[in-house]
Coordinates of C-alpha atoms in Angstrom, one line a residue:
M17 CA -0.4 0.2 0.0
R18 CA 2.8 2.0 0.8
A19 CA 4.3 1.6 -2.6
L20 CA 1.2 2.4 -4.4
I21 CA 0.7 5.9 -2.4
L22 CA 3.8 7.1 -3.4
L23 CA 3.6 5.8 -7.1
G24 CA 0.7 7.9 -6.8
L25 CA 2.5 10.8 -5.4
V26 CA 5.0 10.9 -8.2
G27 CA 2.4 10.5 -11.0
L28 CA 0.9 13.7 -9.4
A29 CA 4.3 15.6 -9.3
A30 CA 5.4 14.4 -12.6
Q31 CA 2.4 15.7 -14.4
L32 CA 2.1 18.6 -12.9
V33 CA 5.9 19.8 -14.2
D34 CA 5.2 17.8 -17.2
G35 CA 2.0 20.2 -17.7
S36 CA 3.8 23.0 -16.9
L37 CA 7.1 22.6 -18.6
G38 CA 6.3 20.1 -21.3
M39 CA 8.4 17.3 -20.5
A40 CA 9.3 15.3 -16.9
Y41 CA 6.2 13.0 -16.5
G42 CA 7.8 9.8 -18.3
V43 CA 11.4 10.1 -17.3
T44 CA 10.3 10.9 -13.4
S45 CA 7.8 7.8 -13.3
T46 CA 10.2 5.5 -15.0
T47 CA 13.1 6.2 -12.9
L48 CA 11.1 5.2 -9.7
L49 CA 10.0 2.0 -11.4
L50 CA 13.5 1.0 -12.5
A51 CA 14.9 1.7 -9.2
V52 CA 12.6 -0.4 -7.8
G53 CA 13.7 -3.2 -9.9
T54 CA 11.1 -3.4 -12.8
N55 CA 12.7 -4.7 -16.1
A56 CA 13.2 -1.4 -18.5
A57 CA 10.5 -2.8 -21.0
A58 CA 7.7 -3.5 -18.1
A59 CA 8.9 -0.2 -16.7
S60 CA 8.3 2.0 -20.2
A61 CA 5.0 -0.5 -20.8
T62 CA 3.6 0.6 -17.2
V63 CA 4.4 4.1 -17.9
H64 CA 2.8 4.5 -21.4
L65 CA -0.5 2.7 -19.9
A66 CA -0.6 5.3 -17.6
E67 CA -0.2 8.2 -20.0
I68 CA -2.9 7.2 -22.0
G69 CA -5.3 9.0 -19.5
T70 CA -2.8 11.7 -18.3
T71 CA -2.1 12.6 -21.8
L72 CA -5.8 12.7 -22.3
A73 CA -6.6 14.6 -19.2
S74 CA -3.6 17.1 -20.2
G75 CA -4.7 17.4 -23.6
I76 CA -8.1 18.3 -22.9
S77 CA -7.1 20.7 -20.0
H78 CA -4.5 22.8 -22.5
W79 CA -7.3 22.6 -24.9
R80 CA -9.5 24.3 -22.7
F81 CA -7.2 27.3 -21.7
G82 CA -6.3 27.6 -25.3
N83 CA -2.6 26.1 -25.0
V84 CA -2.9 23.9 -28.1
D85 CA -1.9 24.5 -31.8
W86 CA -3.6 21.5 -33.7
K87 CA -1.9 21.9 -36.6
V88 CA 1.5 21.1 -34.9
V89 CA -0.1 18.4 -33.1
A90 CA -1.1 16.8 -36.5
K91 CA 2.1 17.3 -37.9
I92 CA 4.3 16.0 -34.9
G93 CA 1.7 13.3 -33.2
I94 CA 1.2 11.0 -36.1
P95 CA 5.1 10.5 -36.7
G96 CA 5.4 10.5 -33.1
A97 CA 3.2 7.4 -33.0
V98 CA 5.3 5.8 -35.7
G99 CA 7.9 6.1 -33.8
A100 CA 6.7 5.1 -30.9
F101 CA 5.2 1.6 -31.9
A102 CA 8.9 0.9 -33.6
G103 CA 10.7 1.9 -30.4
A104 CA 8.1 -0.6 -28.2
T105 CA 8.3 -3.2 -30.3
F106 CA 12.1 -3.4 -30.1
L107 CA 12.6 -2.5 -26.8
S108 CA 12.7 -5.9 -25.6
S109 CA 15.9 -6.7 -27.7
L110 CA 17.4 -3.3 -28.2
S111 CA 19.2 -1.4 -26.1
T112 CA 19.9 2.4 -26.1
E113 CA 22.4 3.0 -23.8
V114 CA 25.0 3.6 -26.4
A115 CA 23.0 6.3 -28.0
A116 CA 21.5 7.7 -24.8
P117 CA 24.7 10.1 -24.1
V118 CA 24.7 10.9 -27.8
M119 CA 21.0 12.4 -27.2
S120 CA 21.5 13.7 -24.1
F121 CA 24.5 15.7 -25.2
I122 CA 22.2 17.4 -28.1
L123 CA 19.6 17.9 -25.6
L124 CA 22.0 19.7 -23.1
A125 CA 22.9 22.0 -25.7
L126 CA 19.5 22.9 -26.7
G127 CA 18.7 23.4 -22.9
C128 CA 21.8 25.6 -22.5
Y129 CA 20.6 27.5 -25.3
I130 CA 17.0 28.1 -24.1
L131 CA 18.1 28.7 -20.8
V132 CA 20.6 31.7 -21.8
R133 CA 18.2 32.8 -24.7
F134 CA 15.1 33.4 -22.4
T135 CA 16.9 34.3 -19.4
A136 CA 18.9 36.9 -21.1
F137 CA 16.9 37.9 -23.9
G138 CA 13.6 36.9 -23.3
L139 CA 11.4 34.9 -25.7
P140 CA 12.9 35.1 -29.5
R141 CA 10.3 37.0 -31.7
G142 CA 11.8 37.1 -34.7
N143 CA 10.2 34.1 -36.3
L144 CA 7.0 34.5 -33.6
G145 CA 3.8 33.7 -35.6
K146 CA 5.9 31.8 -38.6
P147 CA 4.2 28.2 -39.2
L148 CA 6.1 25.4 -38.3
R149 CA 6.8 23.0 -41.0
R150 CA 5.8 19.5 -41.3
R151 CA 9.1 18.8 -42.8
F152 CA 10.6 19.6 -39.4
L153 CA 8.2 18.4 -37.3
A154 CA 7.8 14.7 -38.8
P155 CA 11.6 13.4 -38.4
L156 CA 11.5 15.3 -34.9
G157 CA 8.2 13.3 -34.2
L158 CA 9.5 10.6 -35.5
V159 CA 12.8 10.7 -33.4
A160 CA 10.8 11.7 -30.2
G161 CA 8.7 9.1 -30.3
F162 CA 10.7 6.3 -30.8
V163 CA 13.3 7.7 -28.0
D164 CA 9.9 8.2 -25.8
A165 CA 9.2 4.4 -26.1
T166 CA 13.1 3.0 -25.6
G167 CA 13.5 5.3 -22.8
G168 CA 10.5 5.2 -20.8
G169 CA 10.2 8.8 -21.6
G170 CA 11.6 11.4 -23.9
W171 CA 8.9 13.1 -26.0
G172 CA 8.7 16.0 -24.1
P173 CA 12.8 16.5 -23.6
V174 CA 13.4 15.9 -27.1
G175 CA 10.0 17.6 -28.7
T176 CA 9.9 20.8 -26.5
P177 CA 13.0 22.2 -26.6
A178 CA 13.5 21.7 -30.5
I179 CA 10.2 23.7 -31.2
L180 CA 11.0 26.4 -28.3
A181 CA 14.2 27.2 -29.6
S182 CA 12.7 27.7 -32.9
G183 CA 11.0 30.8 -31.8
R184 CA 7.8 30.3 -33.9
L185 CA 5.5 29.2 -31.1
A186 CA 4.5 30.8 -27.9
P187 CA 6.0 28.8 -25.2
R188 CA 2.5 27.7 -23.5
K189 CA 1.4 26.7 -26.8
V190 CA 4.6 24.6 -27.2
V191 CA 3.8 22.8 -23.7
G192 CA 0.3 22.2 -24.6
S193 CA 0.8 21.2 -28.0
I194 CA 3.5 18.6 -26.8
D195 CA 1.4 17.4 -23.6
A196 CA -1.7 17.1 -26.4
S197 CA 0.1 15.1 -29.4
E198 CA 1.8 12.7 -26.4
F199 CA -1.5 10.7 -26.2
L200 CA -1.0 9.3 -29.5
V201 CA 2.5 8.3 -28.8
A202 CA 1.2 6.7 -25.6
I203 CA -1.5 4.8 -27.5
A204 CA 1.2 3.6 -30.3
A205 CA 4.1 2.7 -27.6
S206 CA 1.3 0.5 -25.8
I207 CA -0.1 -1.3 -28.5
G208 CA 3.5 -1.8 -29.6
F209 CA 4.6 -3.3 -25.7
F210 CA 1.3 -5.2 -26.1
V211 CA 2.4 -6.6 -29.2
G212 CA 6.2 -7.4 -27.9
L213 CA 5.6 -8.2 -24.0
G214 CA 1.7 -9.4 -23.9
S215 CA 0.1 -7.9 -20.2
E216 CA 1.8 -10.6 -18.0
N217 CA 5.0 -8.1 -17.1
I218 CA 2.6 -5.4 -16.4
D219 CA 1.2 -4.4 -13.1
F220 CA -1.9 -2.5 -13.5
A221 CA -2.6 -1.3 -10.0
W222 CA 0.4 0.7 -10.6
V223 CA -0.7 1.9 -14.1
G224 CA -3.9 3.1 -11.9
V225 CA -2.1 5.0 -9.1
L226 CA 0.1 6.9 -11.9
L227 CA -2.8 7.6 -13.9
L228 CA -4.7 9.2 -10.9
G229 CA -2.0 10.8 -9.5
G230 CA -1.6 12.5 -13.2
V231 CA -5.1 12.8 -14.1
I232 CA -5.4 14.8 -10.7
A233 CA -2.8 17.2 -11.6
A234 CA -3.1 17.7 -15.5
P235 CA -5.7 20.9 -15.4
I236 CA -3.6 22.4 -12.3
A237 CA -0.5 22.4 -14.6
A238 CA -2.8 23.5 -17.5
W239 CA -3.7 26.7 -15.4
L240 CA -0.1 27.4 -14.7
V241 CA 1.2 27.6 -17.8
R242 CA -1.2 29.9 -19.2
H243 CA -0.5 32.1 -16.6
I244 CA 3.4 32.1 -16.4
P245 CA 5.3 34.5 -18.2
P246 CA 6.9 33.6 -21.6
R247 CA 10.4 34.7 -20.2
I248 CA 10.0 32.6 -16.6
L249 CA 8.6 29.8 -18.5
G250 CA 11.4 29.3 -20.7
S251 CA 14.0 30.0 -18.1
A252 CA 12.2 27.0 -16.3
V253 CA 11.8 24.8 -19.4
G254 CA 15.7 25.4 -20.0
G255 CA 16.7 24.7 -16.4
V256 CA 15.0 21.2 -16.4
I257 CA 16.4 20.2 -19.8
V258 CA 19.9 20.8 -18.4
L259 CA 19.6 19.2 -14.9
T260 CA 17.8 16.2 -16.7
N261 CA 20.4 15.8 -19.5
V262 CA 23.4 16.8 -17.2
R263 CA 22.2 13.9 -15.1
T264 CA 22.2 11.2 -17.7
L265 CA 25.4 12.1 -19.3
L266 CA 27.3 12.0 -15.7
R267 CA 25.8 8.5 -15.1
S268 CA 26.6 7.5 -18.6
D269 CA 29.4 5.0 -19.4
W270 CA 31.1 8.2 -21.0
I271 CA 31.8 9.7 -17.7
D272 CA 30.7 7.3 -15.0
A273 CA 31.0 10.1 -12.3
S274 CA 31.0 9.3 -8.7
T275 CA 28.4 10.2 -6.2
G276 CA 30.1 13.3 -4.6
V277 CA 30.8 14.6 -8.5
Q278 CA 26.8 14.5 -9.2
T279 CA 25.9 16.0 -5.8
V280 CA 28.4 18.8 -6.7
T281 CA 27.1 19.4 -9.8
Y282 CA 23.6 18.8 -9.3
V283 CA 23.9 21.7 -6.7
V284 CA 25.9 24.1 -9.1
I285 CA 23.5 23.5 -11.8
A286 CA 20.7 24.0 -9.4
A287 CA 22.1 27.2 -8.0
I288 CA 22.3 28.4 -11.5
W289 CA 18.7 27.5 -12.5
V290 CA 17.3 29.5 -9.4
A291 CA 19.4 32.5 -10.3
A292 CA 18.1 32.4 -14.1
I293 CA 14.8 32.0 -12.7
A294 CA 15.1 35.1 -10.6
W295 CA 16.8 37.0 -13.1
S296 CA 13.9 36.8 -15.6
L297 CA 11.2 37.4 -12.8
R298 CA 13.3 40.8 -12.3
E299 CA 13.7 41.5 -16.3
Y300 CA 9.8 40.8 -16.5
R301 CA 8.6 43.1 -13.7
R302 CA 10.8 45.9 -15.4
D303 CA 9.0 45.1 -18.6
K304 CA 5.7 43.6 -18.1
A305 CA 4.4 45.6 -20.9
H306 CA 6.4 43.9 -23.3
E307 CA 6.9 40.7 -21.6
S308 CA 3.3 39.6 -20.3
V309 CA 1.5 36.9 -21.4
E310 CA -1.1 39.1 -23.1
A311 CA 1.6 41.3 -25.0
V312 CA 3.0 38.3 -26.4
E313 CA -0.4 36.9 -27.6
A314 CA -1.2 40.0 -29.1
E315 CA 1.9 40.0 -30.7
L316 CA 1.6 36.5 -32.3
R317 CA -2.2 37.5 -33.5
L318 CA -0.4 40.3 -35.5
R319 CA 1.9 38.7 -37.2
T320 CA 0.0 35.1 -37.7
T321 CA -2.9 37.6 -39.5
A322 CA 0.3 39.3 -41.5
E323 CA 1.4 35.4 -42.6
E324 CA -2.2 34.8 -43.6
E325 CA -2.6 38.1 -45.4
T326 CA 1.1 37.6 -47.3
A327 CA 0.1 33.7 -48.0
S328 CA -2.9 34.5 -49.6
A329 CA -2.0 37.5 -51.5

């Protein structure tokens, strides 16, 4: 019973972070399941089954708060589902331990860019309102879906920073669209796991409590992301990306850092992260008229209208 309560609380906390920052549910939940001795395929299958419910609740919540761009959802979600199914069916015989550090290094670079860009300069507006092309979103979805299924998490950590770094979509819509499209990924991955594993290795009680915690947190997270200023949200997302991928690299065979080195590194990164958010908050207060959610939304509407008029001319 204690383990189930803990899993439920983890599901709630993970969805609160995931729904606010566009990542962390799968990674957090899978890490805990692996820590208690669940094998990698069963852990990922358990999390993805729970995510069918949590992503549905999250997607609906984000939609009701106006955080979803459905064109982006379609362009990235369908390829993501294909990648997730492929990753799930291969996981039993395929290890991603070698590829994980490479992916983490790329994501770490993106995370550093986002953290510095949003903290020092705010939301990049040069491309704001410009459409996100299928030739960019389809390969991104395919890779993110495969990584998500094989690693037990990765849809948000791969998809969110890539779209955020493009500067073409307001941060809250990046988070909402990624969360909504993850519903397709979760369904495809779950089908793949049933094909590859069957259901005997899945603890449905664990699925249930992870699902319950996530469903409770979903509307709260969607409300939060609707009201967090883009500059602060960008700094927060950047910090999560940096911290999670540094953790992966330090624990990989590439580095295999000692516990002491890991602890010191995490403390330093956390301190930098807190300072970055504090700086973003300070700059937001200094130029609230330009940095607020409402100001960004107004500019996005103007740019989108201009783009549509240019395209129809």
